[in-house]
PDB file of C-alpha atoms in Angstrom:
ATOM      1  CA  GLN A   1      87.675  89.076 104.750  1.00 93.00           C
ATOM      2  CA  LEU A   2      90.032  92.023 105.117  1.00 96.00           C
ATOM      3  CA  GLN A   3      91.301  93.429 101.825  1.00 98.00           C
ATOM      4  CA  LEU A   4      93.973  96.002 101.108  1.00 98.00           C
ATOM      5  CA  GLN A   5      94.357  97.803  97.790  1.00 98.00           C
ATOM      6  CA  GLU A   6      97.173 100.109  96.741  1.00 98.00           C
ATOM      7  CA  SER A   7      96.578 102.998  94.364  1.00 98.00           C
ATOM      8  CA  GLY A   8      98.727 105.703  92.866  1.00 97.00           C
ATOM      9  CA  PRO A   9     100.891 106.614  89.866  1.00 97.00           C
ATOM     10  CA  GLY A  10     102.960 103.881  88.311  1.00 96.00           C
ATOM     11  CA  LEU A  11     105.575 106.289  87.007  1.00 98.00           C
ATOM     12  CA  VAL A  12     107.352 109.010  88.941  1.00 98.00           C
ATOM     13  CA  LYS A  13     110.120 111.291  87.726  1.00 98.00           C
ATOM     14  CA  PRO A  14     113.464 111.421  89.517  1.00 98.00           C
ATOM     15  CA  SER A  15     113.596 114.008  92.342  1.00 97.00           C
ATOM     16  CA  GLU A  16     109.805 114.059  92.596  1.00 98.00           C
ATOM     17  CA  THR A  17     107.571 112.581  95.304  1.00 98.00           C
ATOM     18  CA  LEU A  18     106.115 109.094  95.156  1.00 98.00           C
ATOM     19  CA  SER A  19     102.607 108.991  96.630  1.00 98.00           C
ATOM     20  CA  LEU A  20     100.568 105.862  97.265  1.00 98.00           C
ATOM     21  CA  THR A  21      97.344 105.181  99.125  1.00 98.00           C
ATOM     22  CA  CYS A  22      96.129 101.920 100.621  1.00 98.00           C
ATOM     23  CA  THR A  23      92.398 101.422 101.031  1.00 98.00           C
ATOM     24  CA  VAL A  24      91.277  98.947 103.676  1.00 98.00           C
ATOM     25  CA  SER A  25      87.972  97.149 103.237  1.00 97.00           C
ATOM     26  CA  GLY A  26      86.186  94.228 104.844  1.00 96.00           C
ATOM     27  CA  GLY A  27      87.334  95.233 108.310  1.00 95.00           C
ATOM     28  CA  SER A  28      88.204  98.211 110.462  1.00 95.00           C
ATOM     29  CA  ILE A  29      91.375 100.233 110.140  1.00 96.00           C
ATOM     30  CA  ILE A  30      90.927 101.081 113.831  1.00 96.00           C
ATOM     31  CA  ILE A  31      92.225  97.929 115.476  1.00 94.00           C
ATOM     32  CA  SER A  32      94.350  97.502 118.547  1.00 93.00           C
ATOM     33  CA  ASN A  33      97.709  95.727 118.441  1.00 93.00           C
ATOM     34  CA  TYR A  34      98.058  95.899 114.676  1.00 96.00           C
ATOM     35  CA  TYR A  35      99.966  98.310 112.502  1.00 97.00           C
ATOM     36  CA  TRP A  36      99.526  99.330 108.895  1.00 98.00           C
ATOM     37  CA  GLY A  37     102.727  99.250 106.933  1.00 97.00           C
ATOM     38  CA  TRP A  38     104.463  99.615 103.619  1.00 98.00           C
ATOM     39  CA  ILE A  39     106.879  97.030 102.238  1.00 98.00           C
ATOM     40  CA  ARG A  40     108.618  97.236  98.887  1.00 98.00           C
ATOM     41  CA  GLN A  41     110.372  94.833  96.554  1.00 98.00           C
ATOM     42  CA  PRO A  42     112.708  96.025  93.792  1.00 97.00           C
ATOM     43  CA  PRO A  43     112.380  93.976  90.613  1.00 96.00           C
ATOM     44  CA  GLY A  44     114.012  90.596  91.077  1.00 95.00           C
ATOM     45  CA  LYS A  45     115.064  91.364  94.649  1.00 96.00           C
ATOM     46  CA  GLY A  46     113.934  90.743  98.201  1.00 97.00           C
ATOM     47  CA  LEU A  47     111.468  92.405 100.530  1.00 97.00           C
ATOM     48  CA  GLU A  48     112.211  95.627 102.396  1.00 97.00           C
ATOM     49  CA  TRP A  49     110.099  97.114 105.167  1.00 96.00           C
ATOM     50  CA  ILE A  50     109.708 100.866 104.736  1.00 97.00           C
ATOM     51  CA  GLY A  51     107.580 102.078 107.630  1.00 97.00           C
ATOM     52  CA  SER A  52     104.386 101.597 109.603  1.00 97.00           C
ATOM     53  CA  ILE A  53     101.605 103.528 111.289  1.00 97.00           C
ATOM     54  CA  TYR A  54      99.173 102.787 114.119  1.00 97.00           C
ATOM     55  CA  TYR A  55      95.561 103.901 113.881  1.00 97.00           C
ATOM     56  CA  THR A  56      96.369 106.643 116.416  1.00 97.00           C
ATOM     57  CA  GLY A  57      98.824 108.131 113.933  1.00 96.00           C
ATOM     58  CA  ASN A  58     102.003 106.959 115.646  1.00 96.00           C
ATOM     59  CA  THR A  59     104.616 106.102 113.037  1.00 96.00           C
ATOM     60  CA  TYR A  60     107.995 104.453 112.796  1.00 95.00           C
ATOM     61  CA  TYR A  61     110.198 104.358 109.738  1.00 97.00           C
ATOM     62  CA  LYS A  62     113.243 102.605 108.370  1.00 96.00           C
ATOM     63  CA  SER A  63     116.084 104.880 109.439  1.00 96.00           C
ATOM     64  CA  SER A  64     117.694 105.189 106.011  1.00 95.00           C
ATOM     65  CA  LEU A  65     114.414 106.478 104.544  1.00 97.00           C
ATOM     66  CA  LYS A  66     113.258 108.592 107.460  1.00 96.00           C
ATOM     67  CA  SER A  67     114.318 111.941 105.992  1.00 97.00           C
ATOM     68  CA  ARG A  68     112.275 111.340 102.830  1.00 97.00           C
ATOM     69  CA  LEU A  69     109.320 109.391 104.169  1.00 98.00           C
ATOM     70  CA  THR A  70     105.894 110.312 105.506  1.00 98.00           C
ATOM     71  CA  ILE A  71     103.164 107.802 106.335  1.00 98.00           C
ATOM     72  CA  SER A  72      99.748 109.082 107.341  1.00 98.00           C
ATOM     73  CA  ILE A  73      96.351 107.600 108.130  1.00 98.00           C
ATOM     74  CA  ASP A  74      92.779 108.724 107.523  1.00 97.00           C
ATOM     75  CA  THR A  75      90.550 106.513 109.608  1.00 97.00           C
ATOM     76  CA  SER A  76      87.372 108.143 108.290  1.00 96.00           C
ATOM     77  CA  GLU A  77      88.323 107.112 104.755  1.00 97.00           C
ATOM     78  CA  HIS A  78      89.744 103.736 105.827  1.00 97.00           C
ATOM     79  CA  GLN A  79      93.022 104.639 104.146  1.00 98.00           C
ATOM     80  CA  PHE A  80      96.666 105.093 104.926  1.00 98.00           C
ATOM     81  CA  SER A  81      99.206 106.702 102.658  1.00 98.00           C
ATOM     82  CA  LEU A  82     102.881 106.802 101.765  1.00 98.00           C
ATOM     83  CA  LYS A  83     104.863 109.770 100.509  1.00 98.00           C
ATOM     84  CA  LEU A  84     108.500 109.289  99.551  1.00 98.00           C
ATOM     85  CA  SER A  85     110.271 112.424  98.386  1.00 98.00           C
ATOM     86  CA  SER A  86     113.313 112.997  96.186  1.00 98.00           C
ATOM     87  CA  VAL A  87     113.028 109.608  94.544  1.00 98.00           C
ATOM     88  CA  THR A  88     115.734 108.013  92.433  1.00 98.00           C
ATOM     89  CA  ALA A  89     115.875 104.908  90.291  1.00 97.00           C
ATOM     90  CA  ALA A  90     116.748 102.970  93.446  1.00 97.00           C
ATOM     91  CA  ASP A  91     113.190 103.556  94.654  1.00 98.00           C
ATOM     92  CA  THR A  92     111.753 101.611  91.711  1.00 98.00           C
ATOM     93  CA  ALA A  93     109.910  98.680  93.236  1.00 98.00           C
ATOM     94  CA  VAL A  94     106.631  96.918  93.779  1.00 98.00           C
ATOM     95  CA  TYR A  95     105.101  98.601  96.813  1.00 98.00           C
ATOM     96  CA  PHE A  96     102.880  96.519  99.092  1.00 98.00           C
ATOM     97  CA  CYS A  97     100.636  97.835 101.814  1.00 98.00           C
ATOM     98  CA  ALA A  98     100.054  95.425 104.672  1.00 98.00           C
ATOM     99  CA  ARG A  99      98.785  94.827 108.190  1.00 98.00           C
ATOM    100  CA  HIS A 100     101.059  93.430 110.882  1.00 97.00           C
ATOM    101  CA  ALA A 101     101.425  92.956 114.587  1.00 92.00           C
ATOM    102  CA  HIS A 102     104.410  94.909 115.925  1.00 78.00           C
ATOM    103  CA  ASN A 103     106.580  91.856 116.355  1.00 74.00           C
ATOM    104  CA  GLY A 104     104.396  89.414 114.576  1.00 72.00           C
ATOM    105  CA  GLY A 105     103.527  88.304 111.140  1.00 92.00           C
ATOM    106  CA  VAL A 106     102.232  90.365 108.281  1.00 96.00           C
ATOM    107  CA  ASP A 107      98.873  88.707 107.965  1.00 96.00           C
ATOM    108  CA  TYR A 108      97.252  90.774 105.240  1.00 97.00           C
ATOM    109  CA  TRP A 109      98.892  92.155 102.110  1.00 98.00           C
ATOM    110  CA  GLY A 110      97.738  94.258  99.215  1.00 98.00           C
ATOM    111  CA  GLN A 111      98.367  92.886  95.745  1.00 98.00           C
ATOM    112  CA  GLY A 112     101.228  95.333  95.249  1.00 98.00           C
ATOM    113  CA  THR A 113     101.746  98.123  92.749  1.00 98.00           C
ATOM    114  CA  LEU A 114     104.813  98.699  90.604  1.00 98.00           C
ATOM    115  CA  VAL A 115     106.240 102.187  90.797  1.00 98.00           C
ATOM    116  CA  THR A 116     108.941 103.047  88.296  1.00 98.00           C
ATOM    117  CA  VAL A 117     111.162 106.064  88.773  1.00 98.00           C
ATOM    118  CA  SER A 118     112.191 107.333  85.365  1.00 97.00           C
ATOM    119  CA  SER A 119     112.241 110.520  83.368  1.00 95.00           C
TER     120      SER A 119
ATOM    121  CA  GLN B   1     122.178  93.745 102.515  1.00 71.00           C
ATOM    122  CA  SER B   2     119.834  91.835 104.816  1.00 84.00           C
ATOM    123  CA  VAL B   3     120.828  90.941 108.362  1.00 92.00           C
ATOM    124  CA  LEU B   4     119.004  87.616 108.028  1.00 97.00           C
ATOM    125  CA  THR B   5     120.771  85.046 105.875  1.00 98.00           C
ATOM    126  CA  GLN B   6     118.974  82.301 103.968  1.00 98.00           C
ATOM    127  CA  PRO B   7     120.283  79.821 101.400  1.00 98.00           C
ATOM    128  CA  PRO B   8     119.609  81.142  97.876  1.00 97.00           C
ATOM    129  CA  SER B   9     117.942  77.943  96.756  1.00 98.00           C
ATOM    130  CA  VAL B  10     116.872  74.471  97.837  1.00 98.00           C
ATOM    131  CA  SER B  11     115.303  71.686  95.845  1.00 97.00           C
ATOM    132  CA  ALA B  12     113.736  68.290  96.316  1.00 97.00           C
ATOM    133  CA  ALA B  13     111.469  65.869  94.518  1.00 97.00           C
ATOM    134  CA  PRO B  14     107.693  65.844  94.929  1.00 97.00           C
ATOM    135  CA  GLY B  15     106.702  64.236  98.217  1.00 97.00           C
ATOM    136  CA  GLN B  16     110.072  64.903  99.799  1.00 97.00           C
ATOM    137  CA  LYS B  17     111.091  67.435 102.437  1.00 97.00           C
ATOM    138  CA  VAL B  18     113.031  70.682 102.328  1.00 98.00           C
ATOM    139  CA  THR B  19     114.521  72.666 105.167  1.00 98.00           C
ATOM    140  CA  ILE B  20     115.162  76.396 104.893  1.00 98.00           C
ATOM    141  CA  SER B  21     117.397  78.078 107.426  1.00 98.00           C
ATOM    142  CA  CYS B  22     117.381  81.707 108.513  1.00 98.00           C
ATOM    143  CA  SER B  23     120.443  82.877 110.383  1.00 98.00           C
ATOM    144  CA  GLY B  24     120.519  86.043 112.458  1.00 98.00           C
ATOM    145  CA  THR B  25     121.912  87.466 115.679  1.00 97.00           C
ATOM    146  CA  SER B  26     120.895  88.274 119.238  1.00 96.00           C
ATOM    147  CA  SER B  27     119.639  91.641 117.976  1.00 96.00           C
ATOM    148  CA  ASN B  28     116.966  89.980 115.897  1.00 96.00           C
ATOM    149  CA  ILE B  29     116.111  86.273 115.844  1.00 97.00           C
ATOM    150  CA  GLY B  30     117.722  85.671 119.208  1.00 97.00           C
ATOM    151  CA  ASN B  31     115.229  87.870 121.000  1.00 96.00           C
ATOM    152  CA  PHE B  32     112.183  88.276 118.779  1.00 96.00           C
ATOM    153  CA  PHE B  33     109.532  86.197 117.076  1.00 97.00           C
ATOM    154  CA  VAL B  34     110.150  84.948 113.550  1.00 97.00           C
ATOM    155  CA  SER B  35     107.614  84.753 110.753  1.00 98.00           C
ATOM    156  CA  TRP B  36     107.828  83.039 107.377  1.00 98.00           C
ATOM    157  CA  TYR B  37     106.301  83.947 104.019  1.00 98.00           C
ATOM    158  CA  GLN B  38     105.697  82.211 100.716  1.00 98.00           C
ATOM    159  CA  GLN B  39     105.775  84.338  97.577  1.00 98.00           C
ATOM    160  CA  LEU B  40     104.508  82.715  94.408  1.00 97.00           C
ATOM    161  CA  PRO B  41     105.660  84.304  91.132  1.00 93.00           C
ATOM    162  CA  GLY B  42     103.946  87.616  90.520  1.00 93.00           C
ATOM    163  CA  ALA B  43     101.992  87.507  93.770  1.00 97.00           C
ATOM    164  CA  ALA B  44     102.095  89.159  97.157  1.00 98.00           C
ATOM    165  CA  PRO B  45     103.769  87.238  99.967  1.00 98.00           C
ATOM    166  CA  LYS B  46     101.588  84.991 102.109  1.00 98.00           C
ATOM    167  CA  LEU B  47     102.045  84.391 105.818  1.00 97.00           C
ATOM    168  CA  LEU B  48     102.952  80.774 106.552  1.00 98.00           C
ATOM    169  CA  ILE B  49     104.295  80.898 110.101  1.00 97.00           C
ATOM    170  CA  TYR B  50     104.170  83.527 112.845  1.00 96.00           C
ATOM    171  CA  ASP B  51     105.528  83.659 116.385  1.00 96.00           C
ATOM    172  CA  ASN B  52     108.228  81.135 115.393  1.00 97.00           C
ATOM    173  CA  ASP B  53     105.998  78.105 115.036  1.00 97.00           C
ATOM    174  CA  LYS B  54     102.330  79.048 114.716  1.00 96.00           C
ATOM    175  CA  ARG B  55     100.334  78.507 111.536  1.00 97.00           C
ATOM    176  CA  PRO B  56      97.542  80.862 110.475  1.00 95.00           C
ATOM    177  CA  SER B  57      94.203  79.309 109.717  1.00 95.00           C
ATOM    178  CA  GLY B  58      94.266  77.567 106.352  1.00 96.00           C
ATOM    179  CA  ILE B  59      97.991  76.831 106.249  1.00 97.00           C
ATOM    180  CA  PRO B  60      98.526  73.070 106.018  1.00 97.00           C
ATOM    181  CA  ASP B  61     100.602  71.303 108.642  1.00 96.00           C
ATOM    182  CA  ARG B  62     103.102  70.384 105.913  1.00 98.00           C
ATOM    183  CA  PHE B  63     104.628  73.748 106.805  1.00 98.00           C
ATOM    184  CA  SER B  64     106.315  73.985 110.182  1.00 98.00           C
ATOM    185  CA  GLY B  65     108.606  76.497 111.821  1.00 98.00           C
ATOM    186  CA  SER B  66     111.040  76.439 114.691  1.00 98.00           C
ATOM    187  CA  LYS B  67     113.639  78.622 116.327  1.00 98.00           C
ATOM    188  CA  SER B  68     116.794  77.864 118.254  1.00 97.00           C
ATOM    189  CA  GLY B  69     119.110  80.576 119.494  1.00 97.00           C
ATOM    190  CA  THR B  70     119.825  82.975 116.667  1.00 97.00           C
ATOM    191  CA  SER B  71     118.528  80.756 113.869  1.00 98.00           C
ATOM    192  CA  ALA B  72     115.117  79.782 112.606  1.00 98.00           C
ATOM    193  CA  THR B  73     114.009  76.989 110.317  1.00 98.00           C
ATOM    194  CA  LEU B  74     111.105  76.384 107.977  1.00 98.00           C
ATOM    195  CA  VAL B  75     110.378  72.791 107.026  1.00 98.00           C
ATOM    196  CA  ILE B  76     108.110  71.825 104.173  1.00 98.00           C
ATOM    197  CA  THR B  77     107.139  68.164 103.986  1.00 98.00           C
ATOM    198  CA  GLY B  78     105.236  66.318 101.278  1.00 97.00           C
ATOM    199  CA  LEU B  79     106.481  68.746  98.662  1.00 98.00           C
ATOM    200  CA  GLN B  80     104.071  69.667  95.890  1.00 97.00           C
ATOM    201  CA  THR B  81     104.726  71.429  92.613  1.00 96.00           C
ATOM    202  CA  GLY B  82     102.559  74.264  93.890  1.00 96.00           C
ATOM    203  CA  ASP B  83     105.132  74.878  96.636  1.00 97.00           C
ATOM    204  CA  GLU B  84     107.593  76.232  94.078  1.00 97.00           C
ATOM    205  CA  ALA B  85     108.063  79.787  95.278  1.00 98.00           C
ATOM    206  CA  ASP B  86     110.352  82.168  97.102  1.00 98.00           C
ATOM    207  CA  TYR B  87     110.338  81.913 100.892  1.00 98.00           C
ATOM    208  CA  TYR B  88     111.327  84.676 103.298  1.00 98.00           C
ATOM    209  CA  CYS B  89     111.886  84.806 107.032  1.00 98.00           C
ATOM    210  CA  ALA B  90     111.317  88.026 108.971  1.00 97.00           C
ATOM    211  CA  THR B  91     111.647  89.461 112.438  1.00 96.00           C
ATOM    212  CA  TRP B  92     112.317  92.669 114.361  1.00 95.00           C
ATOM    213  CA  ASP B  93     115.870  93.961 114.729  1.00 94.00           C
ATOM    214  CA  SER B  94     116.465  96.001 117.871  1.00 94.00           C
ATOM    215  CA  SER B  95     119.798  97.416 116.696  1.00 95.00           C
ATOM    216  CA  LEU B  96     118.277  98.736 113.488  1.00 94.00           C
ATOM    217  CA  SER B  97     114.876  99.457 115.052  1.00 93.00           C
ATOM    218  CA  ALA B  98     113.402  97.949 111.931  1.00 93.00           C
ATOM    219  CA  HIS B  99     111.473  94.992 110.688  1.00 95.00           C
ATOM    220  CA  VAL B 100     113.873  92.914 108.609  1.00 96.00           C
ATOM    221  CA  PHE B 101     113.396  90.209 106.020  1.00 97.00           C
ATOM    222  CA  GLY B 102     115.714  87.404 105.086  1.00 98.00           C
ATOM    223  CA  THR B 103     117.549  87.217 101.785  1.00 98.00           C
ATOM    224  CA  GLY B 104     114.984  84.778 100.426  1.00 98.00           C
ATOM    225  CA  THR B 105     115.153  81.152  99.317  1.00 98.00           C
ATOM    226  CA  LYS B 106     113.860  79.785  96.041  1.00 98.00           C
ATOM    227  CA  VAL B 107     112.307  76.354  96.412  1.00 98.00           C
ATOM    228  CA  THR B 108     112.322  74.121  93.349  1.00 97.00           C
ATOM    229  CA  VAL B 109     110.267  70.958  93.269  1.00 96.00           C
TER     230      VAL B 109
END
């Protein structure tokens, strides 16, 4: 059974960079036709897709976050990562890593990790 | 603000049926597959429906999805107390070049 697990600091200061890693286990991160993505959910609000990466390293991001966002993948470590720079309180959210087909469902999700932006 | 509109809440008695709508445009639902998710309190979302009307293994047939034009619908029959959750639709939006989620619907049983 494929499992995804987010890791990283739960508290980030304003203007700093939020960094999270997702470790994939129980299956290969090198898989055709599926992407590895990040989705966030501010407290009490809905879901927002942030960006995704293919095992080849090809990425695509939400346009409003593109200037601050970097998603990378390390297939040898079975991990993919998120870096979001210049964070503000608006970036406070539960961050989920996930697997999805490009135009299909998100079939595997991590449990999510709360990241709070505060001084 | 999401481009996919859902009713904020729906409710029904145990054993009854609820219908959740997801309204979009030709840039999203009208031309792309829709998926649906159930999010129990404090948990990650769970895939219920993909490709408009397909159920992943393990999802009971009480959950069904459909799409017509620029709208999609999730129907839950034989409601159970364990179905109390938030439900989200999702698809690709070609104008935004982004995956988009609906506004979410809280189901109360």
